[in-house]
mmCIF file of C-alpha atoms in Angstrom:
data_model
loop_
_atom_site.group_PDB
_atom_site.id
_atom_site.type_symbol
_atom_site.label_atom_id
_atom_site.label_comp_id
_atom_site.label_asym_id
_atom_site.label_seq_id
_atom_site.Cartn_x
_atom_site.Cartn_y
_atom_site.Cartn_z
ATOM 1 C CA UNK A 1 0.000 0.000 0.000
ATOM 2 C CA UNK A 2 1.486 3.302 -1.020
ATOM 3 C CA UNK A 3 2.174 5.966 1.580
ATOM 4 C CA UNK A 4 0.003 9.030 1.887
ATOM 5 C CA UNK A 5 1.640 12.118 0.422
ATOM 6 C CA UNK A 6 0.988 15.375 2.248
ATOM 7 C CA UNK A 7 -1.092 17.826 0.288
ATOM 8 C CA UNK A 8 0.857 20.877 -0.803
ATOM 9 C CA UNK A 9 -0.212 24.037 0.964
ATOM 10 C CA UNK A 10 -1.869 26.362 -1.520
ATOM 11 C CA UNK A 11 -1.602 30.094 -0.931
ATOM 12 C CA UNK A 12 -4.909 31.949 -0.533
ATOM 13 C CA UNK A 13 -3.622 34.283 -3.265
ATOM 14 C CA UNK A 14 -2.953 31.475 -5.732
ATOM 15 C CA UNK A 15 -4.489 32.352 -9.082
ATOM 16 C CA UNK A 16 -5.587 35.823 -8.010
ATOM 17 C CA UNK A 17 -4.959 38.550 -10.575
ATOM 18 C CA UNK A 18 -3.643 41.689 -8.912
ATOM 19 C CA UNK A 19 -3.487 45.124 -10.524
ATOM 20 C CA UNK A 20 -0.484 47.281 -9.576
ATOM 21 C CA UNK A 21 -0.914 51.022 -10.091
ATOM 22 C CA UNK A 22 2.389 52.380 -8.731
ATOM 23 C CA UNK A 23 5.113 54.038 -10.822
ATOM 24 C CA UNK A 24 6.821 51.802 -13.392
ATOM 25 C CA UNK A 25 10.256 51.831 -11.727
ATOM 26 C CA UNK A 26 8.705 50.564 -8.474
ATOM 27 C CA UNK A 27 6.684 47.684 -9.913
ATOM 28 C CA UNK A 28 9.240 44.843 -9.899
ATOM 29 C CA UNK A 29 9.520 44.202 -6.117
ATOM 30 C CA UNK A 30 5.728 44.096 -5.783
ATOM 31 C CA UNK A 31 5.397 41.690 -8.722
ATOM 32 C CA UNK A 32 8.006 39.397 -7.191
ATOM 33 C CA UNK A 33 6.289 39.430 -3.813
ATOM 34 C CA UNK A 34 2.898 38.585 -5.316
ATOM 35 C CA UNK A 35 4.310 35.765 -7.437
ATOM 36 C CA UNK A 36 5.896 34.214 -4.354
ATOM 37 C CA UNK A 37 2.343 33.707 -3.097
ATOM 38 C CA UNK A 38 0.961 32.347 -6.350
ATOM 39 C CA UNK A 39 -0.736 35.504 -7.593
ATOM 40 C CA UNK A 40 -0.277 37.008 -11.027
ATOM 41 C CA UNK A 41 0.352 40.722 -11.447
ATOM 42 C CA UNK A 42 -0.789 43.200 -14.061
ATOM 43 C CA UNK A 43 0.986 46.561 -13.925
ATOM 44 C CA UNK A 44 -0.646 49.718 -15.244
ATOM 45 C CA UNK A 45 1.324 52.632 -13.769
ATOM 46 C CA UNK A 46 -0.967 55.595 -13.172
ATOM 47 C CA UNK A 47 1.759 57.906 -11.836
ATOM 48 C CA UNK A 48 5.264 58.914 -12.873
ATOM 49 C CA UNK A 49 8.105 60.217 -10.714
ATOM 50 C CA UNK A 50 9.995 63.116 -12.293
ATOM 51 C CA UNK A 51 12.565 65.720 -11.266
ATOM 52 C CA UNK A 52 11.458 68.942 -9.569
ATOM 53 C CA UNK A 53 11.192 72.115 -11.610
ATOM 54 C CA UNK A 54 14.482 73.220 -10.052
ATOM 55 C CA UNK A 55 17.176 71.356 -8.116
ATOM 56 C CA UNK A 56 18.539 74.580 -6.619
ATOM 57 C CA UNK A 57 16.706 74.514 -3.237
ATOM 58 C CA UNK A 58 17.640 70.876 -2.559
ATOM 59 C CA UNK A 59 21.210 71.349 -3.801
ATOM 60 C CA UNK A 60 21.643 74.415 -1.596
ATOM 61 C CA UNK A 61 20.469 72.485 1.464
ATOM 62 C CA UNK A 62 22.697 69.498 0.718
ATOM 63 C CA UNK A 63 25.803 71.662 0.355
ATOM 64 C CA UNK A 64 25.144 72.826 3.934
ATOM 65 C CA UNK A 65 24.165 69.420 5.278
ATOM 66 C CA UNK A 66 26.284 69.628 8.430
ATOM 67 C CA UNK A 67 24.099 72.498 9.680
ATOM 68 C CA UNK A 68 21.122 70.161 10.093
ATOM 69 C CA UNK A 69 20.445 67.928 13.077
ATOM 70 C CA UNK A 70 17.950 65.731 11.233
ATOM 71 C CA UNK A 71 17.235 64.710 7.647
ATOM 72 C CA UNK A 72 13.746 63.234 7.282
ATOM 73 C CA UNK A 73 13.120 60.758 4.458
ATOM 74 C CA UNK A 74 9.553 59.552 3.979
ATOM 75 C CA UNK A 75 9.882 57.545 0.756
ATOM 76 C CA UNK A 76 12.298 55.549 -1.351
ATOM 77 C CA UNK A 77 11.905 58.242 -4.005
ATOM 78 C CA UNK A 78 13.229 60.848 -1.564
ATOM 79 C CA UNK A 79 16.211 58.640 -0.727
ATOM 80 C CA UNK A 80 17.063 58.169 -4.378
ATOM 81 C CA UNK A 81 16.743 61.867 -5.207
ATOM 82 C CA UNK A 82 18.942 62.907 -2.283
ATOM 83 C CA UNK A 83 21.542 60.301 -3.198
ATOM 84 C CA UNK A 84 21.653 61.350 -6.858
ATOM 85 C CA UNK A 85 22.027 65.032 -5.966
ATOM 86 C CA UNK A 86 24.746 64.310 -3.400
ATOM 87 C CA UNK A 87 26.546 62.269 -6.031
ATOM 88 C CA UNK A 88 26.171 65.104 -8.549
ATOM 89 C CA UNK A 89 27.529 67.589 -5.995
ATOM 90 C CA UNK A 90 30.400 65.264 -4.983
ATOM 91 C CA UNK A 91 29.062 65.038 -1.427
ATOM 92 C CA UNK A 92 28.728 61.275 -0.986
ATOM 93 C CA UNK A 93 31.449 61.250 1.662
ATOM 94 C CA UNK A 94 28.994 63.127 3.900
ATOM 95 C CA UNK A 95 26.424 60.390 3.400
ATOM 96 C CA UNK A 96 28.729 57.496 4.259
ATOM 97 C CA UNK A 97 30.734 59.269 6.967
ATOM 98 C CA UNK A 98 28.271 58.476 9.739
ATOM 99 C CA UNK A 99 30.813 58.405 12.559
ATOM 100 C CA UNK A 100 32.007 61.968 12.010
ATOM 101 C CA UNK A 101 28.679 63.476 10.951
ATOM 102 C CA UNK A 102 26.419 65.410 13.344
ATOM 103 C CA UNK A 103 23.430 64.709 11.089
ATOM 104 C CA UNK A 104 20.903 62.067 12.072
ATOM 105 C CA UNK A 105 18.963 60.398 9.273
ATOM 106 C CA UNK A 106 15.316 59.645 9.996
ATOM 107 C CA UNK A 107 13.366 57.174 7.840
ATOM 108 C CA UNK A 108 9.609 56.717 8.014
ATOM 109 C CA UNK A 109 9.669 52.932 7.570
ATOM 110 C CA UNK A 110 11.724 49.820 6.818
ATOM 111 C CA UNK A 111 11.687 50.083 3.024
ATOM 112 C CA UNK A 112 12.933 53.661 3.142
ATOM 113 C CA UNK A 113 15.583 52.639 5.676
ATOM 114 C CA UNK A 114 16.613 49.677 3.529
ATOM 115 C CA UNK A 115 16.964 51.924 0.494
ATOM 116 C CA UNK A 116 19.195 54.298 2.468
ATOM 117 C CA UNK A 117 21.283 51.426 3.829
ATOM 118 C CA UNK A 118 21.828 50.052 0.324
ATOM 119 C CA UNK A 119 23.353 53.431 -0.550
ATOM 120 C CA UNK A 120 25.822 53.225 2.310
ATOM 121 C CA UNK A 121 24.100 54.905 5.265
ATOM 122 C CA UNK A 122 22.313 53.377 8.228
ATOM 123 C CA UNK A 123 19.183 54.983 9.627
ATOM 124 C CA UNK A 124 19.575 56.704 12.984
ATOM 125 C CA UNK A 125 15.893 57.014 13.901
ATOM 126 C CA UNK A 126 12.791 55.189 12.712
ATOM 127 C CA UNK A 127 9.309 55.320 14.277
ATOM 128 C CA UNK A 128 7.386 52.182 15.141
ATOM 129 C CA UNK A 129 4.449 53.320 13.011
ATOM 130 C CA UNK A 130 5.258 54.074 9.396
ATOM 131 C CA UNK A 131 3.589 57.451 9.013
ATOM 132 C CA UNK A 132 4.400 61.154 9.221
ATOM 133 C CA UNK A 133 2.642 61.626 12.560
ATOM 134 C CA UNK A 134 4.926 59.051 14.163
ATOM 135 C CA UNK A 135 8.018 60.773 12.749
ATOM 136 C CA UNK A 136 6.881 64.046 14.319
ATOM 137 C CA UNK A 137 6.228 62.398 17.694
ATOM 138 C CA UNK A 138 9.624 60.674 17.637
ATOM 139 C CA UNK A 139 11.559 63.853 16.891
ATOM 140 C CA UNK A 140 9.625 65.856 19.454
ATOM 141 C CA UNK A 141 10.580 63.239 22.056
ATOM 142 C CA UNK A 142 14.233 63.890 21.196
ATOM 143 C CA UNK A 143 13.689 67.656 21.289
ATOM 144 C CA UNK A 144 13.589 69.902 18.232
ATOM 145 C CA UNK A 145 13.490 73.426 19.666
ATOM 146 C CA UNK A 146 16.130 75.504 17.898
ATOM 147 C CA UNK A 147 17.138 72.531 15.730
ATOM 148 C CA UNK A 148 17.502 72.667 11.947
ATOM 149 C CA UNK A 149 15.639 69.939 10.059
ATOM 150 C CA UNK A 150 15.891 69.041 6.365
ATOM 151 C CA UNK A 151 12.829 67.399 4.838
ATOM 152 C CA UNK A 152 13.292 66.609 1.106
ATOM 153 C CA UNK A 153 9.801 65.852 -0.142
ATOM 154 C CA UNK A 154 7.406 65.414 -3.027
ATOM 155 C CA UNK A 155 5.704 68.511 -4.373
ATOM 156 C CA UNK A 156 2.295 67.209 -3.230
ATOM 157 C CA UNK A 157 3.367 66.050 0.235
ATOM 158 C CA UNK A 158 1.247 67.097 3.184
ATOM 159 C CA UNK A 159 2.399 70.139 5.145
ATOM 160 C CA UNK A 160 2.070 68.180 8.391
ATOM 161 C CA UNK A 161 5.777 67.569 9.063
ATOM 162 C CA UNK A 162 7.072 71.103 8.405
ATOM 163 C CA UNK A 163 4.075 72.734 10.083
ATOM 164 C CA UNK A 164 4.108 70.718 13.299
ATOM 165 C CA UNK A 165 7.891 70.660 13.690
ATOM 166 C CA UNK A 166 7.986 74.425 13.160
ATOM 167 C CA UNK A 167 5.303 74.814 15.830
ATOM 168 C CA UNK A 168 7.524 72.720 18.125
ATOM 169 C CA UNK A 169 10.394 75.172 17.612
ATOM 170 C CA UNK A 170 12.380 73.565 14.802
ATOM 171 C CA UNK A 171 13.679 75.386 11.742
ATOM 172 C CA UNK A 172 12.497 73.245 8.839
ATOM 173 C CA UNK A 173 13.699 73.420 5.242
ATOM 174 C CA UNK A 174 11.488 71.374 2.904
ATOM 175 C CA UNK A 175 12.860 71.514 -0.657
ATOM 176 C CA UNK A 176 11.131 69.582 -3.424
ATOM 177 C CA UNK A 177 13.093 66.403 -4.202
ATOM 178 C CA UNK A 178 10.743 64.941 -6.816
ATOM 179 C CA UNK A 179 7.343 65.370 -8.402
ATOM 180 C CA UNK A 180 4.551 62.829 -8.700
ATOM 181 C CA UNK A 181 2.607 63.434 -11.910
ATOM 182 C CA UNK A 182 -0.192 61.576 -13.720
ATOM 183 C CA UNK A 183 0.904 58.926 -16.202
ATOM 184 C CA UNK A 184 0.439 60.028 -19.786
ATOM 185 C CA UNK A 185 -1.630 56.955 -20.629
ATOM 186 C CA UNK A 186 -3.232 53.903 -19.057
ATOM 187 C CA UNK A 187 -6.945 54.617 -19.110
ATOM 188 C CA UNK A 188 -7.673 52.419 -22.128
ATOM 189 C CA UNK A 189 -5.636 49.542 -20.700
ATOM 190 C CA UNK A 190 -7.447 49.794 -17.372
ATOM 191 C CA UNK A 191 -10.833 49.709 -19.112
ATOM 192 C CA UNK A 192 -9.798 46.685 -21.171
ATOM 193 C CA UNK A 193 -8.687 44.759 -18.076
ATOM 194 C CA UNK A 194 -11.869 45.560 -16.172
ATOM 195 C CA UNK A 195 -14.259 44.961 -19.072
ATOM 196 C CA UNK A 196 -12.621 41.600 -19.829
ATOM 197 C CA UNK A 197 -12.717 40.656 -16.124
ATOM 198 C CA UNK A 198 -8.971 40.122 -15.924
ATOM 199 C CA UNK A 199 -8.508 41.664 -12.469
ATOM 200 C CA UNK A 200 -9.489 40.356 -9.027
ATOM 201 C CA UNK A 201 -7.667 42.860 -6.819
ATOM 202 C CA UNK A 202 -6.763 46.533 -7.306
ATOM 203 C CA UNK A 203 -3.901 47.888 -5.181
ATOM 204 C CA UNK A 204 -3.037 51.465 -4.273
ATOM 205 C CA UNK A 205 0.216 52.476 -2.583
ATOM 206 C CA UNK A 206 -0.300 56.249 -2.389
ATOM 207 C CA UNK A 207 -3.003 58.889 -2.492
ATOM 208 C CA UNK A 208 -1.637 60.149 -5.811
ATOM 209 C CA UNK A 209 -2.076 56.708 -7.364
ATOM 210 C CA UNK A 210 -5.744 56.745 -6.300
ATOM 211 C CA UNK A 211 -6.315 60.244 -7.650
ATOM 212 C CA UNK A 212 -4.752 59.522 -11.015
ATOM 213 C CA UNK A 213 -6.473 56.132 -11.297
ATOM 214 C CA UNK A 214 -9.823 57.881 -10.893
ATOM 215 C CA UNK A 215 -8.834 60.619 -13.343
ATOM 216 C CA UNK A 216 -7.759 58.116 -16.015
ATOM 217 C CA UNK A 217 -11.141 56.379 -15.807
ATOM 218 C CA UNK A 218 -13.027 59.665 -16.195
ATOM 219 C CA UNK A 219 -15.804 59.119 -13.675
ATOM 220 C CA UNK A 220 -16.196 55.369 -14.200
ATOM 221 C CA UNK A 221 -13.711 54.156 -11.584
ATOM 222 C CA UNK A 222 -16.312 53.261 -8.945
ATOM 223 C CA UNK A 223 -18.611 51.358 -11.308
ATOM 224 C CA UNK A 224 -15.756 49.482 -13.001
ATOM 225 C CA UNK A 225 -14.321 48.305 -9.672
ATOM 226 C CA UNK A 226 -17.440 47.796 -7.540
ATOM 227 C CA UNK A 227 -17.175 43.987 -7.665
ATOM 228 C CA UNK A 228 -13.391 43.868 -7.150
ATOM 229 C CA UNK A 229 -11.311 43.636 -3.992
ATOM 230 C CA UNK A 230 -9.711 47.025 -3.342
ATOM 231 C CA UNK A 231 -6.513 47.184 -1.279
ATOM 232 C CA UNK A 232 -4.871 50.304 0.135
ATOM 233 C CA UNK A 233 -1.459 50.541 1.788
ATOM 234 C CA UNK A 234 -2.633 52.743 4.652
ATOM 235 C CA UNK A 235 -5.254 55.065 6.145
ATOM 236 C CA UNK A 236 -4.330 58.194 4.175
ATOM 237 C CA UNK A 237 -4.552 56.330 0.881
ATOM 238 C CA UNK A 238 -7.813 54.727 2.002
ATOM 239 C CA UNK A 239 -9.261 58.109 2.933
ATOM 240 C CA UNK A 240 -8.449 59.433 -0.534
ATOM 241 C CA UNK A 241 -10.109 56.417 -2.158
ATOM 242 C CA UNK A 242 -13.266 56.798 -0.072
ATOM 243 C CA UNK A 243 -13.409 60.536 -0.744
ATOM 244 C CA UNK A 244 -13.305 59.821 -4.488
ATOM 245 C CA UNK A 245 -16.128 57.280 -4.328
ATOM 246 C CA UNK A 246 -14.162 54.026 -4.259
ATOM 247 C CA UNK A 247 -14.468 51.309 -1.630
ATOM 248 C CA UNK A 248 -11.609 49.739 0.325
ATOM 249 C CA UNK A 249 -11.679 46.116 1.486
ATOM 250 C CA UNK A 250 -8.104 45.586 2.639
ATOM 251 C CA UNK A 251 -5.757 47.855 4.607
ATOM 252 C CA UNK A 252 -2.679 46.471 6.404
ATOM 253 C CA UNK A 253 -1.550 47.339 9.913
ATOM 254 C CA UNK A 254 2.008 47.755 8.614
ATOM 255 C CA UNK A 255 2.010 50.288 5.793
ATOM 256 C CA UNK A 256 4.379 48.361 3.506
ATOM 257 C CA UNK A 257 4.100 46.078 0.480
ATOM 258 C CA UNK A 258 4.800 43.090 2.729
ATOM 259 C CA UNK A 259 2.031 44.273 5.023
ATOM 260 C CA UNK A 260 -0.370 44.661 2.116
ATOM 261 C CA UNK A 261 0.322 41.149 0.843
ATOM 262 C CA UNK A 262 -0.087 39.750 4.370
ATOM 263 C CA UNK A 263 -3.435 41.547 4.663
ATOM 264 C CA UNK A 264 -4.558 40.138 1.304
ATOM 265 C CA UNK A 265 -3.595 36.642 2.452
ATOM 266 C CA UNK A 266 -5.708 37.123 5.578
ATOM 267 C CA UNK A 267 -8.603 38.491 3.509
ATOM 268 C CA UNK A 268 -8.718 35.417 1.262
ATOM 269 C CA UNK A 269 -8.227 32.814 3.996
#
């Protein structure tokens, strides 16, 4: 009599078709993560990351980096922009010279910290919750009165960090490090995927991705996605989706891609 072979464990995401809406250069890690759990991924970037209208404000701040106590980085895009400008300005020794530098680098979450570490610099401070409010609380605990803070940011970033740190007594410089703009195309491809029922899950990793997704579908976003599972990376993104008439089924406790996939696994169990 032949032995009984254990049944292979099948992922709850096996066979699910997941739509990725983030910028094209950020798609690959998400695709890989989904495929590890048996899902297939369809990428239709609805946003693009481009350079700011001028590098001068960021460049000026970076050439005087030693005057700052903290540099706040709230996205991988910010890390990459700062690195590229420091490289352009021949300032990379100030990034890697952690031991002799008075500057403390603050990252909002593990992916941002990992991106910084891969470029040669460890993170000095990271909040337990991966959101701007937690960054503010953490720095205020360390004391910011009279302290200079550099916050390289997207052009559409909330004013929360500079406003609240300034109110706490810090001197905050917040130059634009990159711009998030609508993708030039994608609406027709989105309609094709939805009309042919080739998507089970729609994912959003930023408020701008929600806004541009809705804009590309020209008022039809809610009706085209009403029967689909909608996943948001965190409460701010979810709030944007709800404000624009979409529904949200899945939101992780950890505001990361790993957290989103874990939440989707729980949803389908």
